[in-house]
XYZ file of C-alpha atoms in Angstrom:
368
model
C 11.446 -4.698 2.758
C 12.848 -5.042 -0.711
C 10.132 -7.398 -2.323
C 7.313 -5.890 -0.080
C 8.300 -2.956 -2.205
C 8.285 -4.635 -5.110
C 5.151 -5.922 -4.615
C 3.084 -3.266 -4.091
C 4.634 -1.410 -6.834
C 3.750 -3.989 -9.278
C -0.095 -3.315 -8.322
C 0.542 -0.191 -10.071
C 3.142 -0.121 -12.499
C 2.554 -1.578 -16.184
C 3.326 -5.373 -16.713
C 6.755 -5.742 -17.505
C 8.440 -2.724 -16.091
C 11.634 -2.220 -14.329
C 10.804 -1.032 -10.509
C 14.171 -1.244 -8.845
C 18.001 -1.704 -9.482
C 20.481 -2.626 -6.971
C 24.467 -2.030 -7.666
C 27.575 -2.000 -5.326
C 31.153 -2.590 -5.257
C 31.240 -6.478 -5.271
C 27.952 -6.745 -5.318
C 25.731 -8.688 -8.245
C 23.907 -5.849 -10.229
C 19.952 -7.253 -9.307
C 17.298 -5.915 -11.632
C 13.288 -6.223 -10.535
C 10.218 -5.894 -12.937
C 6.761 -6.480 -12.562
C 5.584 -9.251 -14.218
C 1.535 -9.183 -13.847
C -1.257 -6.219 -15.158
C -1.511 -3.758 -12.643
C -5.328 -3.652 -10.524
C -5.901 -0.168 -11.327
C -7.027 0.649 -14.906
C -4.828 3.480 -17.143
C -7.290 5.813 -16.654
C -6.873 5.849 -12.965
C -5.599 9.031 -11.670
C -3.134 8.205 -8.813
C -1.299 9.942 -6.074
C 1.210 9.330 -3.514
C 1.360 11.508 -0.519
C 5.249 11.712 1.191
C 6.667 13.325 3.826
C 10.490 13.908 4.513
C 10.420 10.841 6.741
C 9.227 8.484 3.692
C 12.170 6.467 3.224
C 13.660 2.964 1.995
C 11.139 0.890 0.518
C 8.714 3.845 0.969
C 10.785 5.756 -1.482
C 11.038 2.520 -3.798
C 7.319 2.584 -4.326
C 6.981 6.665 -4.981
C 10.489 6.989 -6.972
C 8.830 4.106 -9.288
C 5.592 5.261 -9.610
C 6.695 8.961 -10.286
C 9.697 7.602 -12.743
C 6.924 5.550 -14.758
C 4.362 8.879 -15.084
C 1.707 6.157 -13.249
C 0.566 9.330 -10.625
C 2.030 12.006 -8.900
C 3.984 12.121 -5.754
C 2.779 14.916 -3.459
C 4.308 16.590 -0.565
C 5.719 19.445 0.593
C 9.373 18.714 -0.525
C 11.549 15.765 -0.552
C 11.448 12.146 0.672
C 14.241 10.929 3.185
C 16.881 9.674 0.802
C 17.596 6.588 2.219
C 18.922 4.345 -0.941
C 21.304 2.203 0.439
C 20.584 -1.619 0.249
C 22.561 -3.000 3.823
C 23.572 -6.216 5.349
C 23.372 -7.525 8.723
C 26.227 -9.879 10.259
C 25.473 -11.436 13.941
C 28.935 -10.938 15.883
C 30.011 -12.868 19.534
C 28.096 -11.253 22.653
C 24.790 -10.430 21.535
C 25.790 -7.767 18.756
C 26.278 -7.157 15.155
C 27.519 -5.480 12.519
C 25.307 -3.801 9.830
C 27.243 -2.417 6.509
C 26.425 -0.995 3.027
C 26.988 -3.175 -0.213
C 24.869 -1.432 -2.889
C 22.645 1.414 -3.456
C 18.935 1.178 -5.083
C 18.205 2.871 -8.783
C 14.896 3.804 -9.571
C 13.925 2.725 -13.014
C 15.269 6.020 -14.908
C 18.495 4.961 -13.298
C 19.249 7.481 -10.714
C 20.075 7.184 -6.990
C 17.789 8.506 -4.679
C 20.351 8.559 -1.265
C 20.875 12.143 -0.194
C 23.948 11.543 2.417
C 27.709 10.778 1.082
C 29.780 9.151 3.189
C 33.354 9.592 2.607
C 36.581 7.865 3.927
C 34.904 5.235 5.747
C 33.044 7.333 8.272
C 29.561 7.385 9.775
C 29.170 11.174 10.640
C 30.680 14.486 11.251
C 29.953 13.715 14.963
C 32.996 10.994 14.897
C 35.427 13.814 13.641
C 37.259 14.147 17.081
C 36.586 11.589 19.315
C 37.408 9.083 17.633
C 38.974 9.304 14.333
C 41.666 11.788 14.246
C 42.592 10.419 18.254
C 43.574 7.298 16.897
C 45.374 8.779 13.760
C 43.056 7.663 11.163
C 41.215 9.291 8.320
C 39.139 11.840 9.135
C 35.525 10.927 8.769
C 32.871 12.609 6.474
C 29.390 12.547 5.960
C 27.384 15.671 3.598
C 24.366 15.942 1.932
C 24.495 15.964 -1.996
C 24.411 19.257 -2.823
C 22.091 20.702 -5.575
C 24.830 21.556 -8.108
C 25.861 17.990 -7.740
C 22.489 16.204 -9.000
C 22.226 14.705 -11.927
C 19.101 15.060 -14.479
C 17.272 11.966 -15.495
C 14.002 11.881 -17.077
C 10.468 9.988 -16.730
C 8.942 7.588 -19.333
C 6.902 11.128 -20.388
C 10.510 13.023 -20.556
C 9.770 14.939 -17.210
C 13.032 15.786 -15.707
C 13.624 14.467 -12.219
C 17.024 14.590 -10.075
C 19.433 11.880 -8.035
C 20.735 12.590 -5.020
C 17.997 14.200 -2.964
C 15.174 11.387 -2.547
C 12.169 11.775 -4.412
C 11.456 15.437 -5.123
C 7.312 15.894 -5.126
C 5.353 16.640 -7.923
C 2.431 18.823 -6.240
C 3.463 20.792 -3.557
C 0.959 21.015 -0.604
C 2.415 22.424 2.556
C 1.083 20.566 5.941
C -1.244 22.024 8.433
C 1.073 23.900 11.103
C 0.433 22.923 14.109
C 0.088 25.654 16.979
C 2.061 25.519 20.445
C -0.646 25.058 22.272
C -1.720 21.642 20.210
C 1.982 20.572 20.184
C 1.835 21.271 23.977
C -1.392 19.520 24.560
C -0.126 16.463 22.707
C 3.391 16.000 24.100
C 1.926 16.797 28.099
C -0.867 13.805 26.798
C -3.052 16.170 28.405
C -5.529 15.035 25.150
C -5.756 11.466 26.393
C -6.090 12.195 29.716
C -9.111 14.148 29.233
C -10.365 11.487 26.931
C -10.021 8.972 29.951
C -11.550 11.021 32.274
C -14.599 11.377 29.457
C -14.654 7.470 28.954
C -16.091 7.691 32.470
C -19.136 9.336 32.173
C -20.073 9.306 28.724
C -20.769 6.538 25.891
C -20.052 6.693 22.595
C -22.565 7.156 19.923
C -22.970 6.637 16.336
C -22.961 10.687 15.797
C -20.431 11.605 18.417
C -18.783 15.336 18.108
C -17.022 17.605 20.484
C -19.648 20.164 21.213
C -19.140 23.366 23.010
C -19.950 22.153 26.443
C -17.512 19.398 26.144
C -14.866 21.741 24.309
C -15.355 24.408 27.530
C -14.792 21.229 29.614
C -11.121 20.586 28.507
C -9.852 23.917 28.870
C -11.113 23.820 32.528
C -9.466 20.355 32.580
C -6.341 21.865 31.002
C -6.345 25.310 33.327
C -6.568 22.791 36.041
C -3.585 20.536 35.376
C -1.556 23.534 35.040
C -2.536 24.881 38.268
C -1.806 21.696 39.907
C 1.652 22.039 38.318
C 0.935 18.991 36.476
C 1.201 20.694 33.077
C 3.745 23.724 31.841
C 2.039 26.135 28.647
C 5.176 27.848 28.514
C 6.910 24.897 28.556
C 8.597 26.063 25.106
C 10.425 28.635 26.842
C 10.781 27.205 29.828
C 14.715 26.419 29.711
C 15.464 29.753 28.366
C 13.761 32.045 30.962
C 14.980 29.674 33.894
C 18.545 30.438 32.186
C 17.791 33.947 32.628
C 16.702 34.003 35.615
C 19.544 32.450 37.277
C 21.397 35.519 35.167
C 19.413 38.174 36.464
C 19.836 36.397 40.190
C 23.575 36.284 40.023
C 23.695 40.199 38.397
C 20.961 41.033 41.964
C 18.997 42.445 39.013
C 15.395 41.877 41.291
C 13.531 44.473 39.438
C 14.202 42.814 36.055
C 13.299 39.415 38.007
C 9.724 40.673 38.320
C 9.747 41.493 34.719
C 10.472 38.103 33.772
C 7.769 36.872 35.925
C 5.536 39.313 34.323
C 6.985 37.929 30.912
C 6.337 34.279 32.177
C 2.536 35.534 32.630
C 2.344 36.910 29.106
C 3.382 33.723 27.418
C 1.613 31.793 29.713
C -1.672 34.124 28.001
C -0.304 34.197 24.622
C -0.989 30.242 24.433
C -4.158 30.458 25.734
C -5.232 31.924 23.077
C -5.199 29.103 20.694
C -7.929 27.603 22.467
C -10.070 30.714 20.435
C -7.306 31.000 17.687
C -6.839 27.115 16.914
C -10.670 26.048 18.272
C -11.336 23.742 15.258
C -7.934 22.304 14.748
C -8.322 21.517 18.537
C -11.450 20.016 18.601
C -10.014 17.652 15.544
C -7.456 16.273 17.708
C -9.322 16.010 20.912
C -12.114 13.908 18.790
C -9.464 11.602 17.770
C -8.104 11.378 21.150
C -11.727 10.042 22.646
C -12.124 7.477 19.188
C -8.929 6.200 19.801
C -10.220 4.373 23.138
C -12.896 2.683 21.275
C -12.055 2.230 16.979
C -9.312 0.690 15.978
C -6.286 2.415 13.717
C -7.982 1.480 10.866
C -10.862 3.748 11.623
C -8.985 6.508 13.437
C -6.968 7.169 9.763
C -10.136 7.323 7.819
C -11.542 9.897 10.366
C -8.244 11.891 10.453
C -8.157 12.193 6.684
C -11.520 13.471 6.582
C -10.105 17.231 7.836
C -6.226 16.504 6.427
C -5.245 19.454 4.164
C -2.947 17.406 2.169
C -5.460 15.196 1.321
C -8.106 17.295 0.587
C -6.038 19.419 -1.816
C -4.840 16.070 -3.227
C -8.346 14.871 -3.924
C -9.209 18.318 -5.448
C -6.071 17.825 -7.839
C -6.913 14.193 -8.608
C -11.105 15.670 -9.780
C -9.197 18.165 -11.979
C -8.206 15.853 -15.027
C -6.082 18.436 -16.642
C -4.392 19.540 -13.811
C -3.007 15.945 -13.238
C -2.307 15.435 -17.387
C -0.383 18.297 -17.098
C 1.837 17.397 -14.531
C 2.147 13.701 -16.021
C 2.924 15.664 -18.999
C 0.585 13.140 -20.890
C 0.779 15.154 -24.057
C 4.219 15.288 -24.122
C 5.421 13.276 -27.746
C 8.705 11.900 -25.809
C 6.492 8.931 -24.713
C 6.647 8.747 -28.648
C 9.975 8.523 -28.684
C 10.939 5.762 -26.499
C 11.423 6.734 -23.227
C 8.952 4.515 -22.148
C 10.561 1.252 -23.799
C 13.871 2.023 -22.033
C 12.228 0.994 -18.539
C 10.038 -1.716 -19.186
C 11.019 -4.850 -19.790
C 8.744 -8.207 -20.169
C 10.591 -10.550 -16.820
C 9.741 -10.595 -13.143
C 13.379 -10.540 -12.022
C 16.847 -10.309 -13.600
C 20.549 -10.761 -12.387
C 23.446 -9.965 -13.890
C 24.744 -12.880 -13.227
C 22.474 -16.203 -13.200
C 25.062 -18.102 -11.693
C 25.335 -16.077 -8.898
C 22.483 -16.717 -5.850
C 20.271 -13.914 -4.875
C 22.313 -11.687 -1.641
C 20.153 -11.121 1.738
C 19.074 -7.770 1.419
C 17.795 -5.952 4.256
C 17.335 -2.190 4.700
C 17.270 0.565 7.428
C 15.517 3.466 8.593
C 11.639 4.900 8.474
C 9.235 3.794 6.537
C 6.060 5.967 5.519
C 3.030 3.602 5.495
């Protein structure tokens, strides 16, 4: 995952700058740069588009693309914050052991992991059962806090932080999605109906969800829930079964029918996102029918078509001085030589020559 990262940065990045760093305890300080012109021209206006699962290599890409003023990371907050580099030993019975020996460092030289791990442990979760039982430390994992993150600064001299992963430049919050969508999906009630339109229907060239189809899903959907088959209030489900058993063990019967009543209402209240949430419905019940004849490829490319992220990105990107401004393009610390303190003219240095390259291997999510 390290040198896919590394790759695809250096399609981006100016020839000769640093991308990543890797340092540890023990470990040979590693230093990557790209060593070939990057495909898109200067004048390119770029952006990368994160969520808070972007992580790992992910965040090796966007931390060096943001720390080199190349484009703008956008998002609604920060990346994951994964910046460990880990190792994996095989151990007898079919297991093995995976453990930390460095962290990465973008090229301003900060450290983009967001959890500390203290005395050894793996999470607060370990505290009792297993720790302080057998008389040992007591375990500690925390997220950096923000008093506790360190400024470093872009080749422009824009201030960016360590400890947090990679903090956006353009906010753009997601679309929320309603209950009743989040319901729909989870239940797969989408691809059901989708199978059950596969049947008697082909696909054409200029395909849509019209009204007559739309009015056929919510009769499919008012259907599965009378067959029991599918719970609207399945949000609350848990918590009014909890009161119910309450309210039965109190001989409260009169404020039983209430909650029935209540279980009615709510029942209602997400049926009106079919009117409420008609278009953002129709969006994912489209996708839901493509997906059983265009591949992923396709599907994406339709999606981002109605993605609010996206769009706002694009309308950022078309507004020339709203991106220089964020790049801080005019800013006369490029001047200064902020810029020559990350880029170098190699492909890949060590600290020590002698020493061979370590196995590097990385976990958690990647954003692709």
């Amino acid at each position: 995952l390290l040198t896919s990262a590394v790759d695809v940065a250096t399609l981006f990045v100016p020839n000769g700058s640093d991308i990543v760093s890797a340092k540890g305890r023990g470990f040979p300080e590693i230093l990557y740069r790209s060593k070939t012109d990057p495909i898109l021209s200067p004048n390119t206006r770029l952006a990368v588009l994160v969520n808070d699962q972007t992580a790992s290599a992910a965040e090796i890409v966007s931390g060096a693309i943001q720390d080199l003023d190349v484009g703008v990371v956008v998002g609604k907050g920060r990346t994951f914050g994964k910046g460990l580099v880990q190792n994996v030993q095989d151990l007898p019975y079919q297991t093995a052991l995976k453990y930390t020996v460095a962290k990465y460092y973008t090229p301003s030289g900060r450290c983009i992991q967001s959890t500390v791990y203290e005395e050894g442990g793996r999470g607060d979760e370990l505290l009792a059962s297993t720790s302080e039982e057998r008389g040992g430390p007591r375990f500690k994992s925390k997220k950096v806090a923000d008093e506790d993150r360190t400024v470093f600064h872009t080749a422009h001299g824009r201030e960016v932080k360590d400890g947090g992963g990679v903090e956006v430049d353009y906010k753009v919050e997601p679309q929320k999605a309603s209950p009743l969508e989040i319901i729909l999906l989870q239940s797969g009630a989408y691809a059901d109906y989708a199978a059950e339109w596969s049947k008697t229907h082909e696909l054409t060239d200029k395909f849509r969800v019209d009204e007559a189809t739309y009015k056929d899903f919510q009769r499919f959907v008012e259907q599965k829930q009378a067959d029991g088959d599918l719970k609207l209030e399945v949000f609350y489900d848990s918590q009014l079964k909890e009161l119910s058993k309450k309210l039965k063990a109190s001989k409260f019967d009169s404020s039983k029918r209430m909650l029935e009543s209540l279980r009615a209402d709510i029942i209602k209240d997400v049926k009106k996102d079919f009117k409420n949430y008609k278009s953002e419905i129709i969006e994912d019940l489209e996708q839901n029918i493509l997906a059983r004849y265009l591949p992923d490829s396709m599907l994406i490319e339709h999606g981002l078509r109605t993605d609010v992220q996206v769009l706002e990105t694009a309308k950022m990107l078309k507004d020339g001085k709203e991106f220089d401004k964020l790049l801080a393009r005019d800013n006369k610390s490029v001047e200064n030589g902020l810029l020559s303190s990350i880029v170098g003219d190699s492909s890949i240095e060590t600290a020590s020559s002698a020493t061979p390259e370590p196995k590097l291997q990385t976990r958690g999510k990647e954003n692709h």
